[in-house]
Coordinates of C-alpha atoms in Angstrom, one line a residue:
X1 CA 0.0 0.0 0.0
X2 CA 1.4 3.6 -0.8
X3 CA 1.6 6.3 1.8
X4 CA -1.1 8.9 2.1
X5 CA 0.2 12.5 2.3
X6 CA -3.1 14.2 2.8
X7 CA -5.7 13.8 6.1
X8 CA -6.7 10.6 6.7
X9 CA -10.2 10.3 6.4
X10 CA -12.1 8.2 9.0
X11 CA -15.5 6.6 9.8
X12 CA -16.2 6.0 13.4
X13 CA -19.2 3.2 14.0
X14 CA -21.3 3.2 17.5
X15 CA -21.6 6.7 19.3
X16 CA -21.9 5.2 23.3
X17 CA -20.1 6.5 25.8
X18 CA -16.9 5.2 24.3
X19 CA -17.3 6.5 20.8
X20 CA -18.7 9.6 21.7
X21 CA -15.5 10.2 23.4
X22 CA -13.3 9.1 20.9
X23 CA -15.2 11.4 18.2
X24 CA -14.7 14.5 20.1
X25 CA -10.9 13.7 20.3
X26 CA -10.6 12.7 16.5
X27 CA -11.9 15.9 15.3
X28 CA -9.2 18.0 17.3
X29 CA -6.6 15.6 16.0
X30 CA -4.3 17.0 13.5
X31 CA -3.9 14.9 9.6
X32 CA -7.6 13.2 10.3
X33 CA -11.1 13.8 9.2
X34 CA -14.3 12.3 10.5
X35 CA -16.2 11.5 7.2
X36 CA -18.7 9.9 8.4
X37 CA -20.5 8.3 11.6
X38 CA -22.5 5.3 12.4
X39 CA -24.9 3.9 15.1
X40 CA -28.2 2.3 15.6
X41 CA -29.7 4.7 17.8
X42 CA -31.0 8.1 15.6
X43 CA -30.3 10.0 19.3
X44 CA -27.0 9.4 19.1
X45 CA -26.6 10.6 15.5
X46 CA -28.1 13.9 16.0
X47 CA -26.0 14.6 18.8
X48 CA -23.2 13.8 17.1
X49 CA -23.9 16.1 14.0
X50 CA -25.1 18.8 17.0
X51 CA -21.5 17.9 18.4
X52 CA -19.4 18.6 15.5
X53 CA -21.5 21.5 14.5
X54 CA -21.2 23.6 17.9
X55 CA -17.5 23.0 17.7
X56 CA -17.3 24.5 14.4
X57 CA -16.4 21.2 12.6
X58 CA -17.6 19.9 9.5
X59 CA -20.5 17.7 10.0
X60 CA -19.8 13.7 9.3
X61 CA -22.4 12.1 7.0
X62 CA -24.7 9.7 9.1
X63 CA -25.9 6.3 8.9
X64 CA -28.5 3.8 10.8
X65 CA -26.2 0.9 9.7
X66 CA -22.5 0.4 9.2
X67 CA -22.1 -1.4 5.5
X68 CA -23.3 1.9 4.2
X69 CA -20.5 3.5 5.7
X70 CA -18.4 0.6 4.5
X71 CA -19.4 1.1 0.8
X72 CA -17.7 4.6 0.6
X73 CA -14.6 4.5 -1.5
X74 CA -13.4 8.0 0.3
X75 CA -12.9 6.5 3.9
X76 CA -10.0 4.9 4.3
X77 CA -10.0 3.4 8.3
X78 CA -12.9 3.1 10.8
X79 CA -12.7 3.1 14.5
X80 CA -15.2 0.7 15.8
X81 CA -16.7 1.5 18.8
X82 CA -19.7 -0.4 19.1
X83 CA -20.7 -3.2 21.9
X84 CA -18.4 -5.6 22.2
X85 CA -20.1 -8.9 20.8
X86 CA -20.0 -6.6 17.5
X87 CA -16.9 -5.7 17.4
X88 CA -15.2 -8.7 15.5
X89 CA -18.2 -8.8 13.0
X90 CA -17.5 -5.2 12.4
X91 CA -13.9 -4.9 11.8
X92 CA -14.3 -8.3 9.7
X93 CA -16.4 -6.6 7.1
X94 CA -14.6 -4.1 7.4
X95 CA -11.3 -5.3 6.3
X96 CA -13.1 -7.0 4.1
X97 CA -14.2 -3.3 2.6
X98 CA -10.4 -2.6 2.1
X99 CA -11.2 0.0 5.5
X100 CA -8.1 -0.3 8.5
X101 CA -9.4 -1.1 11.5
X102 CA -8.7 0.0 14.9
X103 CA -11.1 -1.4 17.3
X104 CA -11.9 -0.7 20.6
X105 CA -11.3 -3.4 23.3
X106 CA -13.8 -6.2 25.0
X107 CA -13.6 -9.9 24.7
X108 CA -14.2 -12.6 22.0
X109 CA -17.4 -14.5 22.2
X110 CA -16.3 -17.1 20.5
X111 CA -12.6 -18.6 19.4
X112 CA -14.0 -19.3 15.7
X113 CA -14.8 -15.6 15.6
X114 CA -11.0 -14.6 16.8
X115 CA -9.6 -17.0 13.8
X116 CA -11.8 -15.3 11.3
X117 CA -10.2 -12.2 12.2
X118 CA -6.5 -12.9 11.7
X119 CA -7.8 -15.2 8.4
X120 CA -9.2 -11.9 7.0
X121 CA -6.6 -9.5 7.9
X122 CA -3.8 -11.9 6.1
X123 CA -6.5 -12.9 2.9
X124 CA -7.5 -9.0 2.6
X125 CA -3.8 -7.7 4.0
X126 CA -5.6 -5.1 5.7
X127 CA -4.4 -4.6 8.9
X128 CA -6.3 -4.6 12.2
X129 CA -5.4 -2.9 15.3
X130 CA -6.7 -3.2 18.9
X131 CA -7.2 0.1 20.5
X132 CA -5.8 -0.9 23.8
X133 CA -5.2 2.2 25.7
X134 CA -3.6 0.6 29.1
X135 CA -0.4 0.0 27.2
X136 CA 0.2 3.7 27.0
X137 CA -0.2 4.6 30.1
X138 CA 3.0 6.6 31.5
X139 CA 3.7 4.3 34.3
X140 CA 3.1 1.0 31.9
X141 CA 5.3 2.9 28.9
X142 CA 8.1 2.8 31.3
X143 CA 7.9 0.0 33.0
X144 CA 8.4 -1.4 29.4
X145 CA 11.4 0.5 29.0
X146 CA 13.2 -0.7 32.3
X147 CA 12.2 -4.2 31.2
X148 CA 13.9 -3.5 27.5
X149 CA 16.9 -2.4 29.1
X150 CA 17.1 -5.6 31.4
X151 CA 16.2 -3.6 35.1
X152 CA 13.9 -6.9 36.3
X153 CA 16.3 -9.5 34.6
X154 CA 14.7 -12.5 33.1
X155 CA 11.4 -12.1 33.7
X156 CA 9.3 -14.7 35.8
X157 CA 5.6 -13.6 36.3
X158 CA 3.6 -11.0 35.3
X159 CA -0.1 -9.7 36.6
X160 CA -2.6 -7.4 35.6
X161 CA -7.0 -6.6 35.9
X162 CA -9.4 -5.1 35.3
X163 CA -10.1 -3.7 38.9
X164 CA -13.6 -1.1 38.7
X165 CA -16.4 -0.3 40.6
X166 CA -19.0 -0.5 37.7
X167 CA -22.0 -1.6 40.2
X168 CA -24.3 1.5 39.0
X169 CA -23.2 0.9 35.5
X170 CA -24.4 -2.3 35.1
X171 CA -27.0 -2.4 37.2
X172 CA -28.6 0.7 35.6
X173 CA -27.6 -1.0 31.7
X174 CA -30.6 -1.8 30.6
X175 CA -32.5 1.8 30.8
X176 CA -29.1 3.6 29.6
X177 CA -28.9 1.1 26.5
X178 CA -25.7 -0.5 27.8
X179 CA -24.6 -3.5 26.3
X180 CA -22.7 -4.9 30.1
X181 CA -25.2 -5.9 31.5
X182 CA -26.0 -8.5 28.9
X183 CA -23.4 -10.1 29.4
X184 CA -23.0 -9.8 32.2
X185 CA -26.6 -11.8 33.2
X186 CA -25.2 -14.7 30.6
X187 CA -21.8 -15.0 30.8
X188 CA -19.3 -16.2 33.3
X189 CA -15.2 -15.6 32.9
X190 CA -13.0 -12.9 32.3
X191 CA -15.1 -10.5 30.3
X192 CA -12.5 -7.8 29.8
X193 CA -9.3 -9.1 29.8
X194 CA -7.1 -6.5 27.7
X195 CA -6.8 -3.7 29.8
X196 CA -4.5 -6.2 32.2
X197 CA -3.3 -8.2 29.4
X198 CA -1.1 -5.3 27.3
X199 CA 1.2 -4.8 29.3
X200 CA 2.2 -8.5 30.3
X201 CA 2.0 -9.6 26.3
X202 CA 4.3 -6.4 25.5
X203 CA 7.1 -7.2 28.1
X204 CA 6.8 -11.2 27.8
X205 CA 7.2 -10.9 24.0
X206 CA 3.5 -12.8 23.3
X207 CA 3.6 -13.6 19.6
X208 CA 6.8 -12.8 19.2
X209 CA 9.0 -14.8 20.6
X210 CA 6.7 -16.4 22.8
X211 CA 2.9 -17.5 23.5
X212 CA 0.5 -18.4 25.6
X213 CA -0.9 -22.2 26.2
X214 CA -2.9 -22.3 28.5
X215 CA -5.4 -20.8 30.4
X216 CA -7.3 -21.7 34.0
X217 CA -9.7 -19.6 35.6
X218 CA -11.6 -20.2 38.5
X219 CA -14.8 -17.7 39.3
X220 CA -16.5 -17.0 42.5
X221 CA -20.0 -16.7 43.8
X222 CA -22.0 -13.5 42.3
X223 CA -23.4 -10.8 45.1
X224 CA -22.5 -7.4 44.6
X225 CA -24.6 -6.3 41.4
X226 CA -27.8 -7.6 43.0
X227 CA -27.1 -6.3 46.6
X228 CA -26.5 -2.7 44.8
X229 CA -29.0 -2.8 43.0
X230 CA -31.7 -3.9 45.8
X231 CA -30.0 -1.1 48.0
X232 CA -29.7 1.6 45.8
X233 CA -32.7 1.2 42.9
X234 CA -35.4 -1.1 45.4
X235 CA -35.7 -5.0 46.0
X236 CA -38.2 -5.1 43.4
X237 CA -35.7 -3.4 40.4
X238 CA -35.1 -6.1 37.8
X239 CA -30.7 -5.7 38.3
X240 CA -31.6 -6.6 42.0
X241 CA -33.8 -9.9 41.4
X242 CA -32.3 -11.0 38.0
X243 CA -29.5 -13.7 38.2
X244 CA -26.1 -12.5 37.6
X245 CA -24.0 -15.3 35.4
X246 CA -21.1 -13.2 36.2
X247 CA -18.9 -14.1 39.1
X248 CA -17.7 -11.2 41.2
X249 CA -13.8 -11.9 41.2
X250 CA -12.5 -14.1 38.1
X251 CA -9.2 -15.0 38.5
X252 CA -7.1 -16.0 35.6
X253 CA -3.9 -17.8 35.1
X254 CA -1.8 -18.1 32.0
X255 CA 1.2 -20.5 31.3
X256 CA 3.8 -18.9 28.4
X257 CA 5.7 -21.1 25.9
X258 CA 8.9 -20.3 27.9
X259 CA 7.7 -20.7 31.5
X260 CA 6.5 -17.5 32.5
X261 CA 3.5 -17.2 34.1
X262 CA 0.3 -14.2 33.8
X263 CA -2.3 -13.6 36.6
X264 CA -5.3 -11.7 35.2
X265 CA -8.2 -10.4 37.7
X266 CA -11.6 -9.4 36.5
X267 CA -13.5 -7.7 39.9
X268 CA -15.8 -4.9 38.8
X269 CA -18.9 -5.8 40.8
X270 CA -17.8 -4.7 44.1
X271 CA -16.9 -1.8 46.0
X272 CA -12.7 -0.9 45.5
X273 CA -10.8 1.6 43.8
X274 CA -10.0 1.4 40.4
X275 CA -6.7 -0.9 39.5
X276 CA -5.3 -2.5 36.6
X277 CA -3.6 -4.4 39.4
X278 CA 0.1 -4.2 37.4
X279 CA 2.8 -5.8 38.1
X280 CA 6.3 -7.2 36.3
X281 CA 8.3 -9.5 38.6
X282 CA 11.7 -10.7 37.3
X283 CA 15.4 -12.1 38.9
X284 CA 16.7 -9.0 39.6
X285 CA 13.5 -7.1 41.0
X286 CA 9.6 -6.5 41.1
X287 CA 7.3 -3.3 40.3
X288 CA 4.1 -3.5 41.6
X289 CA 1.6 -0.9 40.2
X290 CA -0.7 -1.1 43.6
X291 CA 1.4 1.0 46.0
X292 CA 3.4 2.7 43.2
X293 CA 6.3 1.0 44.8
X294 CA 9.1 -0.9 42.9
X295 CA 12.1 -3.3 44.2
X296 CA 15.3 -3.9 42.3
X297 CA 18.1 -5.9 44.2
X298 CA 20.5 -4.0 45.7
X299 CA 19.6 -0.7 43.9
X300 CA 17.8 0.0 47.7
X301 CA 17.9 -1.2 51.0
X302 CA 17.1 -4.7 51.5
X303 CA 13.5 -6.6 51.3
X304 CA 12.2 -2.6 51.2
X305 CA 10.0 -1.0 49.1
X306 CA 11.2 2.2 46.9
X307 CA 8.7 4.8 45.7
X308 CA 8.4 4.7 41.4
X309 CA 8.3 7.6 41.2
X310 CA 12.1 8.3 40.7
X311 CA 12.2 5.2 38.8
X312 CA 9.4 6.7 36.4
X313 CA 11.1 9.9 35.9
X314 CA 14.9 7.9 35.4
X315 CA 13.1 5.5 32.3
X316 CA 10.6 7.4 31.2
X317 CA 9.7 7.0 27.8
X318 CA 10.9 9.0 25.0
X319 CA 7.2 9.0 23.6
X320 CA 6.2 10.4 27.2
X321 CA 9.3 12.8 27.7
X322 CA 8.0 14.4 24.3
X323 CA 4.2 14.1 25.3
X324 CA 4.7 16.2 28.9
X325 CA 7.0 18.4 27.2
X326 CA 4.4 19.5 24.3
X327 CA 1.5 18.9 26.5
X328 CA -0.6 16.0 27.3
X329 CA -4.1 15.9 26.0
X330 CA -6.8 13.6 25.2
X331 CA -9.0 11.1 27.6
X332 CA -7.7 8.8 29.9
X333 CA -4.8 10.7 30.9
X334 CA -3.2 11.1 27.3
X335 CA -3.5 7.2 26.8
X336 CA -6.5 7.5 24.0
X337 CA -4.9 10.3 21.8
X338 CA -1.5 7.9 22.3
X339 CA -3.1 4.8 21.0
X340 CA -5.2 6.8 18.4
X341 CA -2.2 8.6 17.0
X342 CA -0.4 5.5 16.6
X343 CA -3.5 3.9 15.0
X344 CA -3.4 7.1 12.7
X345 CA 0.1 7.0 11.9
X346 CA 0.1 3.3 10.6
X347 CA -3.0 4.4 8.1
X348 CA -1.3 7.0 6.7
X349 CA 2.3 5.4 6.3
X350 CA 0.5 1.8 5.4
X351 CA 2.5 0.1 7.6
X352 CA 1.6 -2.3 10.3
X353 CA 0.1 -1.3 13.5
X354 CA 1.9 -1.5 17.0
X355 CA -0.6 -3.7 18.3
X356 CA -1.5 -6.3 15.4
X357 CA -4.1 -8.4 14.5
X358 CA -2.7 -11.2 16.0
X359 CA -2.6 -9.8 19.1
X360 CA -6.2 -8.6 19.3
X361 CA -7.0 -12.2 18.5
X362 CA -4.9 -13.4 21.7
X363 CA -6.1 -10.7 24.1
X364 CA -9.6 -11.1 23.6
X365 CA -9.7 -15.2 22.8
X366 CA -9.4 -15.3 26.7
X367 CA -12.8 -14.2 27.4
X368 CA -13.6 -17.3 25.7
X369 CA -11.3 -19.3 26.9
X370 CA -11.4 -18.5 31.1
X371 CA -15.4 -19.1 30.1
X372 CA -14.8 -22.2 28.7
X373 CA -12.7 -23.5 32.2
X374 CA -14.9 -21.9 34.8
X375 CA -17.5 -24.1 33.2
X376 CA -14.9 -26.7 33.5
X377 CA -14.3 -25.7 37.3
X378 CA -10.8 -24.7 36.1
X379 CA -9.5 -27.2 33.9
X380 CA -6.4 -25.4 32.3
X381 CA -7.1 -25.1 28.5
X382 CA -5.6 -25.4 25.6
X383 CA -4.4 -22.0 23.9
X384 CA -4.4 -21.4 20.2
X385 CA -1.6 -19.5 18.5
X386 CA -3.2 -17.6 16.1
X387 CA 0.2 -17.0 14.4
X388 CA 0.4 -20.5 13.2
X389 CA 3.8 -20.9 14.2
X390 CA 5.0 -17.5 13.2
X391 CA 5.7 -16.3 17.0
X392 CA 8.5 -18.7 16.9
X393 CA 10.5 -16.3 13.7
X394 CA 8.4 -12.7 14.2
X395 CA 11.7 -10.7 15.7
X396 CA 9.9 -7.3 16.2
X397 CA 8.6 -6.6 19.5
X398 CA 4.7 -5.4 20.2
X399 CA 4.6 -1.5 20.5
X400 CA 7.9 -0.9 18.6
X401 CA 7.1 1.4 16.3
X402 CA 6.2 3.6 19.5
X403 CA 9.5 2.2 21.5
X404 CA 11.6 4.4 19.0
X405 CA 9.7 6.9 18.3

């Protein structure tokens, strides 16, 4: 494919919470144009042409459904920000459209659906690219670099979650048109897995170099959504009496090709402060993201934590020295006008992006996979490597685009 040198034009598809969000920061971005929009709801639609128009921005063309968005020659990627059992349908036809695809995170419902998405992206050779924030986070972004330059040593274990009070949010789903609670009434395993998952997969070399095989997860009983709901909404609100599939805490572990093991935590229906629960643990030392504390042998004193902070400031990314010197912007703390840019930057250089199709396979096949061994009361299974062998020979690291930039 040959570089673009003018804006890239861009179609965004479902205007929720999430891709309202992402519109608003997509028009202020420099080298992009939001041709057109897409959603089911007509609300949403008006609000986003009201949106554009009060901030003196060109209007996007509108449509009910997304193949009509598709069919137009002049867009040349699509964000797809939709629920998250629609997301792999979406970017599939999309790809299929000749479109990029950056997608916004969630998990697979099925395995079958995670194949057709790398068999597309390599048949069509349009890329795909999983809009996973988390990994560029400022803490995360240097915690990679320390690991690159061999701080931890060989690295042993490696943990992350999706840690977040979201008891209103689901409880309350059903009358603010939120596609959660769905699954969360019919499904049982780690339903969001990527936010914990990026930064692991980037320092253990998943899919290149290495891979996952196997997964166990284990899920506990399921209280806090109904006991919300019955004290907050009334006993007699359907989120307090309906069954919740979902167990509270899902815990998660993953074996790697090489030894290493992941621990992934899914606990968003109970009261806690928000955590992606991070932490990198090698022969030479530990950070742990709870406590902003870090440990590297015989940099401190002995069996004592050290504050990160230092640490942060010492490796901090070049793409974060830049970003606080020019100023940090967009949602998130800077981590969605990150991840958009780089999603940007690989459309209009036609290059392949930082975080590939065949990791958005990986990441969100574990949904499926922690469902199928909770239903198997934790039976570890079996992992399939969507790269058909190719992690063994793929030499560039995830994110390294970014890593020298």
């Amino acid at each position: 494919m040959q570089a673009s040198s003018a804006n890239v034009r861009i179609g965004v598809i479902g205007l929720g919470q999430r891709g309202k969000s992402l519109f608003a920061l997509l028009r202020e971005m420099d080298g992009v144009e939001v041709a057109a929009v897409s959603d089911l709801y007509e609300d949403r639609l008006r609000q986003a042409a009201e949106d554009a128009q009060s901030a003196s921005h060109p209007v996007p063309a509108l449509y009910r459904n997304y193949k009509e968005l598709l069919a137009r020659e002049d867009i040349e990627a699509v964000i797809v920000a939709s629920s998250w059992t629609s997301h792999a349908e979406i970017a599939i036809a999309a790809m299929r459209a000749g479109k990029y695809v950056g997608s916004e995170v969630g998990g697979a419902a099925s395995i079958e659906e995670c194949w057709e998405l790398v068999r597309t992206s390599e048949a069509t050779g349009v890329p795909c690219m999983l809009l996973e924030n988390c990994c560029y986070g400022r803490s995360e972004m240097a915690v990679l670099n320390m690991v690159r330059q061999g701080l931890f040593g060989e690295l042993i274990h490696c943990r992350g979650g999706y840690l977040h009070d979201l008891r209103e949010e689901v409880a309350t789903g059903i009358e603010n048109r939120h596609y959660r609670i769905h699954n969360y009434l019919n499904r049982n395993g780690d339903l969001y897995p990527t936010h914990g998952l990026g930064l692991p997969a980037a320092c253990l070399n998943i899919n290149r170099g290495n891979r996952i095989v196997s997964v166990s997860s284990i899920a506990s009983k399921a209280r806090g959504i109904n006991a919300w709901a019955s004290e907050n909404l009334g006993p007699d609100h359907r989120a307090a009496r309906s069954p919740i599939e979902l167990g509270d805490i899902v815990t998660t572990m993953m074996k790697c090709a090489h030894g290493e093991t992941i621990l992934l935590t899914h606990d968003t229906s109970l009261p806690r402060p928000y955590s992606r629960a991070g932490q990198v643990q090698g022969t030479k030392g530990v950070w742990m993201e709870d406590g902003n504390a870090i440990y590297i042998d015989g940099a401190g004193p002995a069996h004592e934590w050290e504050p990160f902070d230092s640490y942060l400031e010492r490796y901090e990314h070049p793409v974060w020295q830049r970003f606080l010197k020019d100023g940090v912007k967009g949602g998130h703390g800077g981590m969605d006008y990150l991840v958009l840019r780089d999603f940007l930057d690989s459309v209009k250089s036609r290059t392949s992006p930082p975080i590939d199709v065949y990791d958005m396979a990986t990441w969100m096949a574990v949904t499926a996979l922690s469902e199928q061994s909770v239903h198997a009361g934790g039976a570890p299974v079996a992992f399939p490597d969507f790269t058909n062998g190719k992690w063994i020979e793929r030499a560039e690291p995830m994110l390294a685009s970014t890593f020298r930039a």
